DNA sequence: AGGGTGACCCGCT
DNA sequence: CAGCGGGCCACCC
């Protein structure tokens, strides 16, 4: 049985390298476009190391938050090939 | 069963 | 353009 959190994990895990998904996008793909908040809650409470949580950003392009440090998140994203300027992701 | 929290989003001022 | 508030959903205690 796939709970919303499980779906979120599945979607996030499917994020290809060098690409970034917004919480709203993940929530929508998970089945609830308005559950962006729930996505953040799930990742925050679980912050599963097996999930590419660093590839999930806000709709504004901000990295949002990261359990290991948002700076680290930005660094990782840049390594992935994502364009980041002034702490914001340019996709 | 109810209340509280959170890495959010949208709208208004 | 920037800042503030309200509302949405899911999970935990």
Short mmCIF file of N, CA and C (backbone and C1' of nucleotides) in Angstrom, two decimals:
data_model
loop_
_atom_site.label_atom_id
_atom_site.label_comp_id
_atom_site.label_asym_id
_atom_site.label_seq_id
_atom_site.Cartn_x
_atom_site.Cartn_y
_atom_site.Cartn_z
N UNK A 1 0.85 -1.20 0.00
CA UNK A 1 0.00 0.00 0.00
C UNK A 1 0.87 1.24 0.00
N UNK A 2 0.65 2.10 -0.93
CA UNK A 2 1.50 3.26 -1.06
C UNK A 2 0.83 4.47 -0.43
N UNK A 3 1.36 4.88 0.68
CA UNK A 3 0.82 6.10 1.29
C UNK A 3 1.34 7.29 0.51
N UNK A 4 0.80 8.41 0.81
CA UNK A 4 1.23 9.62 0.09
C UNK A 4 2.74 9.79 0.22
N UNK A 5 3.25 9.56 1.41
CA UNK A 5 4.68 9.69 1.63
C UNK A 5 5.44 8.72 0.72
N UNK A 6 4.95 7.52 0.61
CA UNK A 6 5.62 6.52 -0.23
C UNK A 6 5.61 6.98 -1.68
N UNK A 7 4.51 7.55 -2.10
CA UNK A 7 4.43 8.05 -3.47
C UNK A 7 5.43 9.17 -3.68
N UNK A 8 5.50 10.03 -2.69
CA UNK A 8 6.45 11.15 -2.77
C UNK A 8 7.85 10.61 -2.94
N UNK A 9 8.19 9.62 -2.15
CA UNK A 9 9.53 9.02 -2.24
C UNK A 9 9.76 8.45 -3.62
N UNK A 10 8.73 7.78 -4.14
CA UNK A 10 8.85 7.18 -5.47
C UNK A 10 9.10 8.25 -6.52
N UNK A 11 8.34 9.32 -6.46
CA UNK A 11 8.49 10.41 -7.42
C UNK A 11 9.86 11.05 -7.31
N UNK A 12 10.25 11.35 -6.09
CA UNK A 12 11.55 11.99 -5.88
C UNK A 12 12.68 11.08 -6.35
N UNK A 13 12.53 9.81 -6.11
CA UNK A 13 13.55 8.85 -6.52
C UNK A 13 13.65 8.78 -8.03
N UNK A 14 12.58 9.15 -8.70
CA UNK A 14 12.57 9.10 -10.17
C UNK A 14 13.11 10.38 -10.79
N UNK A 15 13.48 11.31 -9.95
CA UNK A 15 14.03 12.56 -10.50
C UNK A 15 15.39 12.29 -11.12
N UNK A 16 15.53 12.58 -12.42
CA UNK A 16 16.80 12.34 -13.11
C UNK A 16 17.89 13.29 -12.64
N UNK A 17 19.13 12.88 -12.77
CA UNK A 17 20.27 13.70 -12.33
C UNK A 17 20.36 14.96 -13.20
N UNK A 18 20.62 16.06 -12.54
CA UNK A 18 20.73 17.32 -13.25
C UNK A 18 19.39 18.02 -13.40
N UNK A 19 18.36 17.43 -12.80
CA UNK A 19 17.04 18.05 -12.90
C UNK A 19 16.50 18.30 -11.49
N UNK A 20 15.60 19.22 -11.36
CA UNK A 20 15.04 19.53 -10.04
C UNK A 20 13.52 19.64 -10.12
N UNK A 21 12.88 19.09 -9.13
CA UNK A 21 11.42 19.15 -9.07
C UNK A 21 10.99 20.06 -7.91
N UNK A 22 9.92 20.74 -8.10
CA UNK A 22 9.41 21.60 -7.03
C UNK A 22 8.48 20.78 -6.13
N UNK A 23 8.31 21.22 -4.92
CA UNK A 23 7.43 20.52 -3.98
C UNK A 23 6.03 20.41 -4.59
N UNK A 24 5.58 21.46 -5.24
CA UNK A 24 4.26 21.44 -5.85
C UNK A 24 4.19 20.38 -6.94
N UNK A 25 5.26 20.27 -7.74
CA UNK A 25 5.29 19.28 -8.80
C UNK A 25 5.26 17.88 -8.22
N UNK A 26 6.08 17.66 -7.23
CA UNK A 26 6.13 16.34 -6.58
C UNK A 26 4.76 16.00 -6.00
N UNK A 27 4.17 16.97 -5.34
CA UNK A 27 2.85 16.76 -4.73
C UNK A 27 1.83 16.41 -5.80
N UNK A 28 1.92 17.10 -6.91
CA UNK A 28 0.97 16.85 -8.00
C UNK A 28 1.17 15.44 -8.55
N UNK A 29 2.41 15.08 -8.78
CA UNK A 29 2.71 13.74 -9.30
C UNK A 29 2.31 12.68 -8.28
N UNK A 30 2.38 13.05 -7.02
CA UNK A 30 2.01 12.10 -5.96
C UNK A 30 0.50 11.92 -5.92
N UNK A 31 -0.20 12.87 -6.51
CA UNK A 31 -1.65 12.75 -6.56
C UNK A 31 -2.38 13.88 -5.85
N UNK A 32 -1.62 14.77 -5.19
CA UNK A 32 -2.26 15.89 -4.49
C UNK A 32 -1.50 17.19 -4.76
N UNK A 33 -1.95 17.94 -5.74
CA UNK A 33 -1.27 19.19 -6.12
C UNK A 33 -1.24 20.20 -4.98
N UNK A 34 -2.12 20.04 -4.02
CA UNK A 34 -2.16 20.99 -2.91
C UNK A 34 -1.43 20.47 -1.68
N UNK A 35 -0.78 19.35 -1.86
CA UNK A 35 -0.12 18.72 -0.71
C UNK A 35 1.37 19.04 -0.66
N UNK A 36 1.75 20.14 -1.28
CA UNK A 36 3.17 20.51 -1.29
C UNK A 36 3.69 20.58 0.15
N UNK A 37 2.86 21.05 1.03
CA UNK A 37 3.25 21.17 2.43
C UNK A 37 3.49 19.81 3.03
N UNK A 38 2.63 18.90 2.72
CA UNK A 38 2.76 17.54 3.24
C UNK A 38 4.08 16.95 2.77
N UNK A 39 4.46 17.24 1.53
CA UNK A 39 5.72 16.73 0.99
C UNK A 39 6.88 17.21 1.86
N UNK A 40 6.87 18.47 2.16
CA UNK A 40 7.93 19.02 3.01
C UNK A 40 7.93 18.36 4.37
N UNK A 41 6.76 18.14 4.90
CA UNK A 41 6.65 17.51 6.22
C UNK A 41 7.23 16.10 6.18
N UNK A 42 6.87 15.37 5.15
CA UNK A 42 7.34 13.99 5.02
C UNK A 42 8.87 13.95 4.90
N UNK A 43 9.40 14.73 3.99
CA UNK A 43 10.85 14.73 3.78
C UNK A 43 11.56 15.20 5.04
N UNK A 44 11.00 16.16 5.70
CA UNK A 44 11.64 16.70 6.91
C UNK A 44 11.63 15.67 8.03
N UNK A 45 10.51 15.04 8.25
CA UNK A 45 10.42 14.07 9.33
C UNK A 45 11.14 12.77 9.00
N UNK A 46 11.22 12.46 7.75
CA UNK A 46 11.88 11.22 7.35
C UNK A 46 13.29 11.48 6.80
N UNK A 47 13.43 12.59 6.07
CA UNK A 47 14.69 12.97 5.42
C UNK A 47 15.46 11.72 5.03
N UNK A 48 14.80 10.86 4.32
CA UNK A 48 15.37 9.60 3.88
C UNK A 48 16.64 9.81 3.05
N UNK A 49 17.77 9.26 3.50
CA UNK A 49 19.03 9.44 2.77
C UNK A 49 19.00 8.74 1.43
N UNK A 50 18.08 7.84 1.24
CA UNK A 50 17.97 7.12 -0.03
C UNK A 50 17.22 7.94 -1.07
N UNK A 51 16.63 9.04 -0.63
CA UNK A 51 15.85 9.87 -1.54
C UNK A 51 16.63 11.12 -1.90
N UNK A 52 16.51 11.55 -3.14
CA UNK A 52 17.23 12.74 -3.60
C UNK A 52 16.51 14.00 -3.14
N UNK A 53 16.40 14.16 -1.88
CA UNK A 53 15.68 15.31 -1.35
C UNK A 53 16.33 16.61 -1.82
N UNK A 54 17.61 16.57 -2.15
CA UNK A 54 18.28 17.79 -2.57
C UNK A 54 17.84 18.21 -3.97
N UNK A 55 17.13 17.33 -4.65
CA UNK A 55 16.65 17.68 -5.99
C UNK A 55 15.24 18.25 -5.91
N UNK A 56 14.76 18.45 -4.71
CA UNK A 56 13.42 19.03 -4.53
C UNK A 56 13.57 20.46 -4.04
N UNK A 57 13.01 21.36 -4.79
CA UNK A 57 13.14 22.78 -4.46
C UNK A 57 11.76 23.46 -4.43
N UNK A 58 11.75 24.72 -4.07
CA UNK A 58 10.49 25.46 -4.03
C UNK A 58 10.16 25.99 -5.41
N UNK A 59 8.92 26.43 -5.56
CA UNK A 59 8.47 26.96 -6.85
C UNK A 59 9.20 28.25 -7.19
N UNK A 60 9.68 28.94 -6.18
CA UNK A 60 10.39 30.19 -6.41
C UNK A 60 11.79 29.95 -6.92
N UNK A 61 12.25 28.71 -6.82
CA UNK A 61 13.61 28.39 -7.25
C UNK A 61 14.53 28.29 -6.05
N UNK A 62 14.04 28.67 -4.88
CA UNK A 62 14.88 28.54 -3.68
C UNK A 62 15.07 27.06 -3.37
N UNK A 63 16.20 26.70 -2.81
CA UNK A 63 16.45 25.31 -2.49
C UNK A 63 15.53 24.84 -1.37
N UNK A 64 14.90 25.80 -0.71
CA UNK A 64 13.99 25.45 0.38
C UNK A 64 14.79 25.09 1.62
N UNK A 65 14.89 23.83 1.90
CA UNK A 65 15.65 23.42 3.08
C UNK A 65 16.31 22.10 2.83
N UNK A 66 17.27 21.80 3.67
CA UNK A 66 17.98 20.54 3.52
C UNK A 66 18.53 20.10 4.88
N UNK A 67 18.28 18.85 5.22
CA UNK A 67 18.69 18.34 6.53
C UNK A 67 20.20 18.44 6.71
N UNK A 68 20.95 18.28 5.62
CA UNK A 68 22.41 18.34 5.69
C UNK A 68 22.93 19.76 5.51
N UNK A 69 22.03 20.70 5.36
CA UNK A 69 22.46 22.09 5.15
C UNK A 69 22.12 22.53 3.75
N UNK A 70 21.40 23.62 3.65
CA UNK A 70 21.00 24.09 2.32
C UNK A 70 22.20 24.41 1.45
N UNK A 71 23.29 24.88 2.07
CA UNK A 71 24.50 25.19 1.30
C UNK A 71 25.00 23.94 0.62
N UNK A 72 24.97 22.85 1.37
CA UNK A 72 25.41 21.56 0.82
C UNK A 72 24.50 21.18 -0.34
N UNK A 73 23.24 21.41 -0.15
CA UNK A 73 22.26 21.11 -1.18
C UNK A 73 22.59 21.85 -2.47
N UNK A 74 22.86 23.12 -2.33
CA UNK A 74 23.21 23.94 -3.50
C UNK A 74 24.46 23.38 -4.16
N UNK A 75 25.41 23.01 -3.34
CA UNK A 75 26.67 22.48 -3.86
C UNK A 75 26.42 21.22 -4.67
N UNK A 76 25.60 20.36 -4.10
CA UNK A 76 25.29 19.10 -4.78
C UNK A 76 24.58 19.37 -6.10
N UNK A 77 23.62 20.25 -6.06
CA UNK A 77 22.85 20.56 -7.27
C UNK A 77 23.78 21.10 -8.35
N UNK A 78 24.72 21.93 -7.96
CA UNK A 78 25.67 22.48 -8.95
C UNK A 78 26.51 21.36 -9.53
N UNK A 79 26.85 20.41 -8.68
CA UNK A 79 27.62 19.26 -9.14
C UNK A 79 26.80 18.42 -10.12
N UNK A 80 25.52 18.45 -9.92
CA UNK A 80 24.62 17.68 -10.79
C UNK A 80 24.47 18.36 -12.15
N UNK A 81 24.83 19.62 -12.19
CA UNK A 81 24.73 20.35 -13.45
C UNK A 81 23.59 21.34 -13.45
N UNK A 82 23.06 21.62 -12.28
CA UNK A 82 21.96 22.57 -12.19
C UNK A 82 22.51 23.99 -12.06
N UNK A 83 21.89 24.90 -12.74
CA UNK A 83 22.35 26.29 -12.68
C UNK A 83 21.76 26.98 -11.45
N UNK A 84 22.64 27.38 -10.56
CA UNK A 84 22.16 28.06 -9.36
C UNK A 84 22.79 29.44 -9.27
N UNK A 85 21.96 30.45 -9.02
CA UNK A 85 22.47 31.80 -8.91
C UNK A 85 21.89 32.45 -7.66
N UNK A 86 22.77 32.97 -6.85
CA UNK A 86 22.33 33.68 -5.64
C UNK A 86 21.44 32.78 -4.78
N UNK A 87 21.77 31.51 -4.69
CA UNK A 87 21.00 30.60 -3.85
C UNK A 87 19.68 30.18 -4.46
N UNK A 88 19.49 30.48 -5.76
CA UNK A 88 18.24 30.08 -6.41
C UNK A 88 18.55 29.18 -7.59
N UNK A 89 17.69 28.25 -7.80
CA UNK A 89 17.90 27.29 -8.88
C UNK A 89 17.28 27.80 -10.18
N UNK A 90 18.06 27.78 -11.22
CA UNK A 90 17.57 28.21 -12.53
C UNK A 90 17.36 26.95 -13.38
N UNK A 91 16.13 26.63 -13.69
CA UNK A 91 15.91 25.41 -14.48
C UNK A 91 15.47 25.76 -15.88
P DA B 1 -12.77 8.65 15.44
"O5'" DA B 1 -12.44 9.83 16.44
"C5'" DA B 1 -13.27 10.13 17.59
"C4'" DA B 1 -12.72 11.36 18.30
"C3'" DA B 1 -12.60 12.55 17.35
"O3'" DA B 1 -13.09 13.71 18.01
"C1'" DA B 1 -10.47 12.04 18.30
P DG B 2 -13.14 15.06 17.21
"O5'" DG B 2 -11.81 15.79 17.75
"C5'" DG B 2 -11.65 15.98 19.15
"C4'" DG B 2 -10.31 16.63 19.45
"C3'" DG B 2 -10.03 17.84 18.56
"O3'" DG B 2 -9.77 18.98 19.39
"C1'" DG B 2 -8.17 16.31 18.54
P DG B 3 -9.47 20.37 18.73
"O5'" DG B 3 -7.87 20.45 18.86
"C5'" DG B 3 -7.27 20.20 20.14
"C4'" DG B 3 -5.75 20.24 20.01
"C3'" DG B 3 -5.24 21.45 19.24
"O3'" DG B 3 -4.18 22.07 19.96
"C1'" DG B 3 -4.38 19.44 18.28
P DG B 4 -3.46 23.35 19.36
"O5'" DG B 4 -2.12 22.71 18.78
"C5'" DG B 4 -1.26 21.95 19.65
"C4'" DG B 4 0.02 21.56 18.92
"C3'" DG B 4 0.62 22.70 18.10
"O3'" DG B 4 2.02 22.79 18.32
"C1'" DG B 4 0.20 20.81 16.71
P DT B 5 2.84 23.97 17.64
"O5'" DT B 5 3.58 23.20 16.43
"C5'" DT B 5 4.43 22.09 16.71
"C4'" DT B 5 4.85 21.39 15.42
"C3'" DT B 5 5.52 22.34 14.43
"O3'" DT B 5 6.87 21.92 14.20
"C1'" DT B 5 3.88 20.94 13.38
P DG B 6 7.83 23.00 13.58
"O5'" DG B 6 7.79 22.56 12.03
"C5'" DG B 6 8.23 21.26 11.64
"C4'" DG B 6 8.04 21.06 10.13
"C3'" DG B 6 8.48 22.31 9.34
"O3'" DG B 6 9.50 21.97 8.40
"C1'" DG B 6 6.25 21.61 8.73
P DA B 7 10.76 22.93 8.47
"O5'" DA B 7 11.32 22.86 6.99
"C5'" DA B 7 11.62 24.05 6.29
"C4'" DA B 7 11.63 23.75 4.80
"C3'" DA B 7 10.26 23.31 4.29
"O3'" DA B 7 9.97 23.96 3.08
"C1'" DA B 7 11.92 21.72 3.73
P DC B 8 9.38 25.36 2.94
"O5'" DC B 8 8.07 24.93 2.17
"C5'" DC B 8 8.02 23.77 1.36
"C4'" DC B 8 6.79 23.82 0.47
"C3'" DC B 8 6.77 25.03 -0.46
"O3'" DC B 8 6.36 24.66 -1.77
"C1'" DC B 8 4.87 25.07 0.98
P DC B 9 6.42 25.81 -2.88
"O5'" DC B 9 4.89 26.26 -2.90
"C5'" DC B 9 3.88 25.33 -3.29
"C4'" DC B 9 2.55 26.05 -3.47
"C3'" DC B 9 2.67 27.28 -4.38
"O3'" DC B 9 1.65 27.28 -5.36
"C1'" DC B 9 1.80 27.91 -2.25
P DC B 10 1.58 28.47 -6.40
"O5'" DC B 10 0.41 29.41 -5.83
"C5'" DC B 10 -0.87 28.84 -5.50
"C4'" DC B 10 -1.80 29.92 -4.95
"C3'" DC B 10 -1.76 31.20 -5.78
"O3'" DC B 10 -3.08 31.62 -6.11
"C1'" DC B 10 -1.25 31.67 -3.48
P DG B 11 -3.23 32.94 -6.95
"O5'" DG B 11 -3.62 34.01 -5.83
"C5'" DG B 11 -4.69 33.71 -4.92
"C4'" DG B 11 -4.87 34.86 -3.91
"C3'" DG B 11 -4.83 36.23 -4.58
"O3'" DG B 11 -6.01 36.97 -4.27
"C1'" DG B 11 -3.23 36.12 -2.79
P DC B 12 -6.16 38.43 -4.82
"O5'" DC B 12 -5.73 39.30 -3.53
"C5'" DC B 12 -6.34 39.05 -2.27
"C4'" DC B 12 -5.71 39.93 -1.18
"C3'" DC B 12 -5.71 41.41 -1.54
"O3'" DC B 12 -6.20 42.18 -0.44
"C1'" DC B 12 -3.51 40.69 -1.01
P DT B 13 -6.40 43.75 -0.64
"O5'" DT B 13 -5.11 44.35 0.07
"C5'" DT B 13 -4.83 44.01 1.42
"C4'" DT B 13 -3.53 44.65 1.90
"C3'" DT B 13 -3.45 46.13 1.57
"O3'" DT B 13 -3.12 46.89 2.74
"C1'" DT B 13 -1.51 44.99 0.77
P DC C 1 9.23 43.15 -10.66
"O5'" DC C 1 9.46 43.77 -9.18
"C5'" DC C 1 10.53 44.64 -8.91
"C4'" DC C 1 10.73 44.89 -7.43
"C3'" DC C 1 10.78 43.59 -6.63
"O3'" DC C 1 11.84 43.66 -5.67
"C1'" DC C 1 8.97 44.93 -5.84
P DA C 2 12.24 42.36 -4.80
"O5'" DA C 2 11.51 42.69 -3.40
"C5'" DA C 2 11.76 43.93 -2.76
"C4'" DA C 2 10.98 44.03 -1.45
"C3'" DA C 2 11.07 42.75 -0.60
"O3'" DA C 2 11.32 43.10 0.76
"C1'" DA C 2 8.78 43.28 -1.05
P DG C 3 11.48 41.91 1.86
"O5'" DG C 3 10.06 41.97 2.60
"C5'" DG C 3 9.61 43.21 3.14
"C4'" DG C 3 8.22 43.05 3.77
"C3'" DG C 3 8.13 41.83 4.69
"O3'" DG C 3 7.55 42.21 5.94
"C1'" DG C 3 6.40 41.76 3.04
P DC C 4 7.37 41.10 7.09
"O5'" DC C 4 5.81 40.76 6.95
"C5'" DC C 4 4.84 41.80 7.06
"C4'" DC C 4 3.41 41.24 6.97
"C3'" DC C 4 3.17 40.02 7.84
"O3'" DC C 4 2.05 40.24 8.70
"C1'" DC C 4 2.51 39.60 5.57
P DG C 5 1.60 39.13 9.74
"O5'" DG C 5 0.43 38.40 8.92
"C5'" DG C 5 -0.64 39.18 8.40
"C4'" DG C 5 -1.65 38.30 7.66
"C3'" DG C 5 -2.08 37.07 8.47
"O3'" DG C 5 -3.50 37.07 8.61
"C1'" DG C 5 -1.32 36.43 6.28
P DG C 6 -4.20 35.88 9.39
"O5'" DG C 6 -4.66 34.92 8.21
"C5'" DG C 6 -5.46 35.45 7.14
"C4'" DG C 6 -5.75 34.38 6.09
"C3'" DG C 6 -6.27 33.07 6.69
"O3'" DG C 6 -7.42 32.63 5.97
"C1'" DG C 6 -4.36 32.67 5.33
P DG C 7 -8.16 31.33 6.41
"O5'" DG C 7 -7.59 30.29 5.34
"C5'" DG C 7 -7.65 30.60 3.94
"C4'" DG C 7 -7.11 29.43 3.10
"C3'" DG C 7 -7.61 28.08 3.61
"O3'" DG C 7 -8.12 27.31 2.52
"C1'" DG C 7 -5.23 28.11 3.53
P DC C 8 -8.89 25.95 2.86
"O5'" DC C 8 -7.83 24.85 2.40
"C5'" DC C 8 -7.55 24.67 1.01
"C4'" DC C 8 -6.31 23.82 0.80
"C3'" DC C 8 -6.35 22.49 1.54
"O3'" DC C 8 -6.77 21.45 0.65
"C1'" DC C 8 -4.22 23.57 1.78
P DC C 9 -7.32 20.12 1.24
"O5'" DC C 9 -5.95 19.35 1.55
"C5'" DC C 9 -5.07 18.99 0.48
"C4'" DC C 9 -3.83 18.28 1.03
"C3'" DC C 9 -4.17 17.07 1.92
"O3'" DC C 9 -3.59 15.89 1.41
"C1'" DC C 9 -2.60 18.54 3.00
P DA C 10 -4.02 14.50 2.04
"O5'" DA C 10 -2.71 14.16 2.91
"C5'" DA C 10 -1.46 14.03 2.24
"C4'" DA C 10 -0.32 13.88 3.26
"C3'" DA C 10 -0.55 12.72 4.24
"O3'" DA C 10 0.61 11.92 4.35
"C1'" DA C 10 -0.20 14.75 5.43
P DC C 11 0.56 10.57 5.19
"O5'" DC C 11 1.36 11.02 6.50
"C5'" DC C 11 2.74 11.40 6.39
"C4'" DC C 11 3.29 11.83 7.75
"C3'" DC C 11 3.08 10.78 8.84
"O3'" DC C 11 4.27 10.58 9.59
"C1'" DC C 11 2.15 12.85 9.51
P DC C 12 4.29 9.45 10.72
"O5'" DC C 12 4.27 10.36 12.04
"C5'" DC C 12 5.33 11.32 12.25
"C4'" DC C 12 5.16 11.98 13.62
"C3'" DC C 12 4.91 10.98 14.75
"O3'" DC C 12 5.72 11.27 15.88
"C1'" DC C 12 3.15 12.58 14.65
P DC C 13 5.60 10.31 17.17
"O5'" DC C 13 4.69 11.18 18.14
"C5'" DC C 13 5.15 12.49 18.54
"C4'" DC C 13 4.18 13.09 19.57
"C3'" DC C 13 3.85 12.12 20.70
"O3'" DC C 13 3.89 12.78 21.97
"C1'" DC C 13 1.86 12.83 19.61
#
